[in-house]
Amino acid sequence: MSVLKSIIKLDARVAGYEGEPVRIMAITLPDSGKIQIAKLADWREPVTPQDDVVVITDTPQITEHWSMAFYEREDIKDLLRTYLECKRSGLIKINDGLRMYDPDQVMQTAKVDERGQVMEFDSNVTNGHLAVLLAVWGARKAYGGYVTTDRAEADIDDDSALSGYANDNDFDAMMPFSVGG
């Protein structure tokens, strides 16, 4: 399988935290596990179901055609553990224009006990920080093959669906979006 055919796009939409709703686009290469947090997009843009896009949201009640729903009570521990494991493994790259949403800026160790490290957010956590976390979480679930949806399969031509994508294994070259727009 070529790199082009293994790229998964992630569309993380968050509105339940501080600030304006945020939509972050990211990509992952399931073969390597690398995740690139790519660019901001318009949160209000409707979801168009696509086979190679995983839509992750904290607002499944108002987001149509989502692939994964984040429910804070049930998912926060897994979300944080997943992010920390990916970060420690060097799998995450956040493009310069999105560094303001780097979760490291709002996470801290609350304690370390017999169950391990306990993380918490400070009061500055925003929708953008959570969108990055959801993109990483969604990427790892897709990597593990856990994403399931009930949407109909789209009839798309492989070549047209993959146009504009990088064609090698370079981490930066896997970026199909332009950061500027």
PDB file of C-alpha atoms in Angstrom:
ATOM      1  CA  MET A   1       0.000   0.000   0.000  1.00  0.00           C
ATOM      2  CA  SER A   2       1.419   3.397  -0.929  1.00  0.00           C
ATOM      3  CA  VAL A   3       1.758   6.293   1.488  1.00  0.00           C
ATOM      4  CA  LEU A   4      -0.908   8.153  -0.472  1.00  0.00           C
ATOM      5  CA  LYS A   5      -3.520   5.489   0.081  1.00  0.00           C
ATOM      6  CA  SER A   6      -2.767   5.112   3.784  1.00  0.00           C
ATOM      7  CA  ILE A   7      -3.193   8.764   4.814  1.00  0.00           C
ATOM      8  CA  ILE A   8      -6.142   9.387   7.122  1.00  0.00           C
ATOM      9  CA  LYS A   9      -7.475  12.919   7.548  1.00  0.00           C
ATOM     10  CA  LEU A  10      -8.751  14.003  10.955  1.00  0.00           C
ATOM     11  CA  ASP A  11     -11.354  16.707  11.488  1.00  0.00           C
ATOM     12  CA  ALA A  12     -11.499  17.633  15.201  1.00  0.00           C
ATOM     13  CA  ARG A  13     -14.376  19.947  16.170  1.00  0.00           C
ATOM     14  CA  VAL A  14     -14.658  21.299  19.718  1.00  0.00           C
ATOM     15  CA  ALA A  15     -17.130  23.795  21.161  1.00  0.00           C
ATOM     16  CA  GLY A  16     -17.645  22.740  24.789  1.00  0.00           C
ATOM     17  CA  TYR A  17     -14.716  24.558  26.374  1.00  0.00           C
ATOM     18  CA  GLU A  18     -13.473  28.139  26.678  1.00  0.00           C
ATOM     19  CA  GLY A  19     -13.570  30.466  23.676  1.00  0.00           C
ATOM     20  CA  GLU A  20     -14.965  30.234  20.179  1.00  0.00           C
ATOM     21  CA  PRO A  21     -15.591  26.795  18.642  1.00  0.00           C
ATOM     22  CA  VAL A  22     -12.459  25.425  16.973  1.00  0.00           C
ATOM     23  CA  ARG A  23     -11.943  23.013  14.103  1.00  0.00           C
ATOM     24  CA  ILE A  24      -8.490  21.547  13.572  1.00  0.00           C
ATOM     25  CA  MET A  25      -7.496  19.473  10.571  1.00  0.00           C
ATOM     26  CA  ALA A  26      -4.766  16.876  11.005  1.00  0.00           C
ATOM     27  CA  ILE A  27      -3.448  13.824   9.221  1.00  0.00           C
ATOM     28  CA  THR A  28      -1.949  10.535  10.277  1.00  0.00           C
ATOM     29  CA  LEU A  29      -0.061   7.765   8.589  1.00  0.00           C
ATOM     30  CA  PRO A  30      -1.373   4.590  10.218  1.00  0.00           C
ATOM     31  CA  ASP A  31       1.687   2.632   9.074  1.00  0.00           C
ATOM     32  CA  SER A  32       4.018   4.829  11.147  1.00  0.00           C
ATOM     33  CA  GLY A  33       1.619   6.302  13.698  1.00  0.00           C
ATOM     34  CA  LYS A  34       2.865   9.835  12.981  1.00  0.00           C
ATOM     35  CA  ILE A  35       0.328  12.618  13.451  1.00  0.00           C
ATOM     36  CA  GLN A  36       0.575  16.105  11.991  1.00  0.00           C
ATOM     37  CA  ILE A  37      -1.649  18.821  13.451  1.00  0.00           C
ATOM     38  CA  ALA A  38      -2.050  20.814  10.271  1.00  0.00           C
ATOM     39  CA  LYS A  39      -4.378  23.797  10.170  1.00  0.00           C
ATOM     40  CA  LEU A  40      -7.487  25.568  11.392  1.00  0.00           C
ATOM     41  CA  ALA A  41     -10.693  25.299   9.408  1.00  0.00           C
ATOM     42  CA  ASP A  42     -14.175  26.811   9.660  1.00  0.00           C
ATOM     43  CA  TRP A  43     -16.048  25.096  12.496  1.00  0.00           C
ATOM     44  CA  ARG A  44     -19.407  25.977  10.936  1.00  0.00           C
ATOM     45  CA  GLU A  45     -18.654  24.177   7.672  1.00  0.00           C
ATOM     46  CA  PRO A  46     -20.930  21.129   7.441  1.00  0.00           C
ATOM     47  CA  VAL A  47     -19.394  17.679   7.581  1.00  0.00           C
ATOM     48  CA  THR A  48     -19.281  15.938   4.217  1.00  0.00           C
ATOM     49  CA  PRO A  49     -18.904  12.188   4.810  1.00  0.00           C
ATOM     50  CA  GLN A  50     -15.707  10.830   3.246  1.00  0.00           C
ATOM     51  CA  ASP A  51     -14.116   7.417   3.658  1.00  0.00           C
ATOM     52  CA  ASP A  52     -10.674   8.818   4.463  1.00  0.00           C
ATOM     53  CA  VAL A  53     -11.816  11.415   7.033  1.00  0.00           C
ATOM     54  CA  VAL A  54     -12.416  10.760  10.727  1.00  0.00           C
ATOM     55  CA  VAL A  55     -14.581  13.451  12.352  1.00  0.00           C
ATOM     56  CA  ILE A  56     -14.063  13.709  16.117  1.00  0.00           C
ATOM     57  CA  THR A  57     -16.264  16.020  18.191  1.00  0.00           C
ATOM     58  CA  ASP A  58     -17.270  16.917  21.719  1.00  0.00           C
ATOM     59  CA  THR A  59     -20.670  18.036  20.398  1.00  0.00           C
ATOM     60  CA  PRO A  60     -22.220  14.975  18.728  1.00  0.00           C
ATOM     61  CA  GLN A  61     -25.695  16.425  19.311  1.00  0.00           C
ATOM     62  CA  ILE A  62     -25.039  19.255  16.849  1.00  0.00           C
ATOM     63  CA  THR A  63     -22.360  17.771  14.585  1.00  0.00           C
ATOM     64  CA  GLU A  64     -23.714  15.567  11.815  1.00  0.00           C
ATOM     65  CA  HIS A  65     -21.869  12.598  10.316  1.00  0.00           C
ATOM     66  CA  TRP A  66     -19.313  12.356  13.132  1.00  0.00           C
ATOM     67  CA  SER A  67     -17.091   9.280  13.452  1.00  0.00           C
ATOM     68  CA  MET A  68     -16.069   9.567  17.113  1.00  0.00           C
ATOM     69  CA  ALA A  69     -17.744  11.385  19.981  1.00  0.00           C
ATOM     70  CA  PHE A  70     -15.743  12.578  22.982  1.00  0.00           C
ATOM     71  CA  TYR A  71     -17.618  12.335  26.265  1.00  0.00           C
ATOM     72  CA  GLU A  72     -15.477  13.978  28.910  1.00  0.00           C
ATOM     73  CA  ARG A  73     -16.560  11.791  31.817  1.00  0.00           C
ATOM     74  CA  GLU A  74     -15.865   8.537  30.019  1.00  0.00           C
ATOM     75  CA  ASP A  75     -12.983   9.506  27.738  1.00  0.00           C
ATOM     76  CA  ILE A  76     -10.754  12.094  29.455  1.00  0.00           C
ATOM     77  CA  LYS A  77      -8.322   9.594  31.021  1.00  0.00           C
ATOM     78  CA  ASP A  78      -7.861   7.750  27.733  1.00  0.00           C
ATOM     79  CA  LEU A  79      -7.509  11.058  25.868  1.00  0.00           C
ATOM     80  CA  LEU A  80      -4.722  12.294  28.159  1.00  0.00           C
ATOM     81  CA  ARG A  81      -2.939   8.935  28.282  1.00  0.00           C
ATOM     82  CA  THR A  82      -3.042   8.673  24.490  1.00  0.00           C
ATOM     83  CA  TYR A  83      -1.673  12.191  24.025  1.00  0.00           C
ATOM     84  CA  LEU A  84       1.156  11.673  26.520  1.00  0.00           C
ATOM     85  CA  GLU A  85       2.160   8.333  24.968  1.00  0.00           C
ATOM     86  CA  CYS A  86       2.235   9.851  21.480  1.00  0.00           C
ATOM     87  CA  LYS A  87       4.162  12.899  22.670  1.00  0.00           C
ATOM     88  CA  ARG A  88       6.772  10.808  24.474  1.00  0.00           C
ATOM     89  CA  SER A  89       7.127   8.622  21.390  1.00  0.00           C
ATOM     90  CA  GLY A  90       7.767  11.618  19.126  1.00  0.00           C
ATOM     91  CA  LEU A  91       4.700  10.944  16.979  1.00  0.00           C
ATOM     92  CA  ILE A  92       3.119  14.419  17.123  1.00  0.00           C
ATOM     93  CA  LYS A  93       4.049  17.438  15.035  1.00  0.00           C
ATOM     94  CA  ILE A  94       2.103  20.663  15.577  1.00  0.00           C
ATOM     95  CA  ASN A  95       2.539  23.158  12.751  1.00  0.00           C
ATOM     96  CA  ASP A  96       3.888  26.550  13.808  1.00  0.00           C
ATOM     97  CA  GLY A  97       0.612  28.385  13.205  1.00  0.00           C
ATOM     98  CA  LEU A  98      -1.137  26.146  15.756  1.00  0.00           C
ATOM     99  CA  ARG A  99       1.427  26.188  18.574  1.00  0.00           C
ATOM    100  CA  MET A 100      -0.938  28.416  20.583  1.00  0.00           C
ATOM    101  CA  TYR A 101      -3.074  25.273  20.984  1.00  0.00           C
ATOM    102  CA  ASP A 102      -0.241  23.003  22.166  1.00  0.00           C
ATOM    103  CA  PRO A 103      -1.794  21.003  25.036  1.00  0.00           C
ATOM    104  CA  ASP A 104       1.511  21.082  26.927  1.00  0.00           C
ATOM    105  CA  GLN A 105       0.760  24.734  27.713  1.00  0.00           C
ATOM    106  CA  VAL A 106      -2.322  23.846  29.780  1.00  0.00           C
ATOM    107  CA  MET A 107      -1.503  20.397  31.219  1.00  0.00           C
ATOM    108  CA  GLN A 108       0.387  19.661  34.380  1.00  0.00           C
ATOM    109  CA  THR A 109       1.076  16.711  36.624  1.00  0.00           C
ATOM    110  CA  ALA A 110      -1.256  16.857  39.622  1.00  0.00           C
ATOM    111  CA  LYS A 111       0.412  13.894  41.333  1.00  0.00           C
ATOM    112  CA  VAL A 112       2.059  10.559  40.797  1.00  0.00           C
ATOM    113  CA  ASP A 113       0.591   7.644  42.712  1.00  0.00           C
ATOM    114  CA  GLU A 114       0.512   3.839  42.538  1.00  0.00           C
ATOM    115  CA  ARG A 115      -1.630   4.059  39.390  1.00  0.00           C
ATOM    116  CA  GLY A 116       0.811   6.369  37.653  1.00  0.00           C
ATOM    117  CA  GLN A 117       0.892  10.002  36.645  1.00  0.00           C
ATOM    118  CA  VAL A 118      -2.299  12.011  37.214  1.00  0.00           C
ATOM    119  CA  MET A 119      -2.641  14.937  34.815  1.00  0.00           C
ATOM    120  CA  GLU A 120      -4.889  17.971  35.046  1.00  0.00           C
ATOM    121  CA  PHE A 121      -5.657  21.066  32.993  1.00  0.00           C
ATOM    122  CA  ASP A 122      -5.078  24.567  34.263  1.00  0.00           C
ATOM    123  CA  SER A 123      -7.794  27.208  33.881  1.00  0.00           C
ATOM    124  CA  ASN A 124      -6.497  28.375  30.477  1.00  0.00           C
ATOM    125  CA  VAL A 125      -7.677  25.304  28.526  1.00  0.00           C
ATOM    126  CA  THR A 126      -9.568  26.283  25.363  1.00  0.00           C
ATOM    127  CA  ASN A 127     -11.482  24.620  22.558  1.00  0.00           C
ATOM    128  CA  GLY A 128      -8.266  24.754  20.521  1.00  0.00           C
ATOM    129  CA  HIS A 129      -6.278  22.758  23.078  1.00  0.00           C
ATOM    130  CA  LEU A 130      -9.013  20.138  23.200  1.00  0.00           C
ATOM    131  CA  ALA A 131      -9.231  20.012  19.397  1.00  0.00           C
ATOM    132  CA  VAL A 132      -5.532  19.084  19.224  1.00  0.00           C
ATOM    133  CA  LEU A 133      -6.048  16.420  21.884  1.00  0.00           C
ATOM    134  CA  LEU A 134      -9.080  15.034  20.041  1.00  0.00           C
ATOM    135  CA  ALA A 135      -7.131  14.907  16.770  1.00  0.00           C
ATOM    136  CA  VAL A 136      -4.369  12.862  18.430  1.00  0.00           C
ATOM    137  CA  TRP A 137      -6.906  10.626  20.183  1.00  0.00           C
ATOM    138  CA  GLY A 138      -8.807  10.064  16.933  1.00  0.00           C
ATOM    139  CA  ALA A 139      -5.595   9.335  15.040  1.00  0.00           C
ATOM    140  CA  ARG A 140      -4.595   6.644  17.506  1.00  0.00           C
ATOM    141  CA  LYS A 141      -8.044   5.071  17.453  1.00  0.00           C
ATOM    142  CA  ALA A 142      -7.915   5.046  13.647  1.00  0.00           C
ATOM    143  CA  TYR A 143      -4.401   3.604  13.853  1.00  0.00           C
ATOM    144  CA  GLY A 144      -5.762   0.793  15.999  1.00  0.00           C
ATOM    145  CA  GLY A 145      -8.706   0.217  13.703  1.00  0.00           C
ATOM    146  CA  TYR A 146     -11.301   1.210  16.270  1.00  0.00           C
ATOM    147  CA  VAL A 147     -13.171   3.836  14.294  1.00  0.00           C
ATOM    148  CA  THR A 148     -16.613   2.736  13.189  1.00  0.00           C
ATOM    149  CA  THR A 149     -19.316   4.737  11.523  1.00  0.00           C
ATOM    150  CA  ASP A 150     -22.772   4.155  10.196  1.00  0.00           C
ATOM    151  CA  ARG A 151     -22.358   6.361   7.145  1.00  0.00           C
ATOM    152  CA  ALA A 152     -22.843   5.026   3.650  1.00  0.00           C
ATOM    153  CA  GLU A 153     -19.765   4.356   1.561  1.00  0.00           C
ATOM    154  CA  ALA A 154     -18.967   7.207  -0.792  1.00  0.00           C
ATOM    155  CA  ASP A 155     -18.449   6.437  -4.454  1.00  0.00           C
ATOM    156  CA  ILE A 156     -15.182   8.217  -5.119  1.00  0.00           C
ATOM    157  CA  ASP A 157     -12.374   7.645  -7.539  1.00  0.00           C
ATOM    158  CA  ASP A 158      -9.134   6.804  -5.673  1.00  0.00           C
ATOM    159  CA  ASP A 159      -7.045   9.222  -7.743  1.00  0.00           C
ATOM    160  CA  SER A 160      -9.366  12.190  -7.203  1.00  0.00           C
ATOM    161  CA  ALA A 161      -9.744  11.466  -3.488  1.00  0.00           C
ATOM    162  CA  LEU A 162      -5.980  11.522  -3.024  1.00  0.00           C
ATOM    163  CA  SER A 163      -5.074  14.494  -5.182  1.00  0.00           C
ATOM    164  CA  GLY A 164      -2.801  17.013  -3.502  1.00  0.00           C
ATOM    165  CA  TYR A 165      -1.162  14.552  -1.111  1.00  0.00           C
ATOM    166  CA  ALA A 166       2.516  14.018  -0.492  1.00  0.00           C
ATOM    167  CA  ASN A 167       4.146  10.954  -1.966  1.00  0.00           C
ATOM    168  CA  ASP A 168       6.989  10.039   0.383  1.00  0.00           C
ATOM    169  CA  ASN A 169       7.599   9.145   4.024  1.00  0.00           C
ATOM    170  CA  ASP A 170       9.019  12.520   5.082  1.00  0.00           C
ATOM    171  CA  PHE A 171       7.083  13.746   8.140  1.00  0.00           C
ATOM    172  CA  ASP A 172       6.585  17.268   6.767  1.00  0.00           C
ATOM    173  CA  ALA A 173       5.845  15.982   3.275  1.00  0.00           C
ATOM    174  CA  MET A 174       2.798  14.063   4.484  1.00  0.00           C
ATOM    175  CA  MET A 175       0.997  17.395   4.827  1.00  0.00           C
ATOM    176  CA  PRO A 176      -1.806  17.730   2.226  1.00  0.00           C
ATOM    177  CA  PHE A 177      -3.005  21.145   3.414  1.00  0.00           C
ATOM    178  CA  SER A 178      -1.471  24.562   3.033  1.00  0.00           C
ATOM    179  CA  VAL A 179      -1.203  26.198   6.430  1.00  0.00           C
ATOM    180  CA  GLY A 180      -2.024  29.630   5.044  1.00  0.00           C
ATOM    181  CA  GLY A 181      -5.448  28.725   3.755  1.00  0.00           C
TER     182      GLY A 181
END
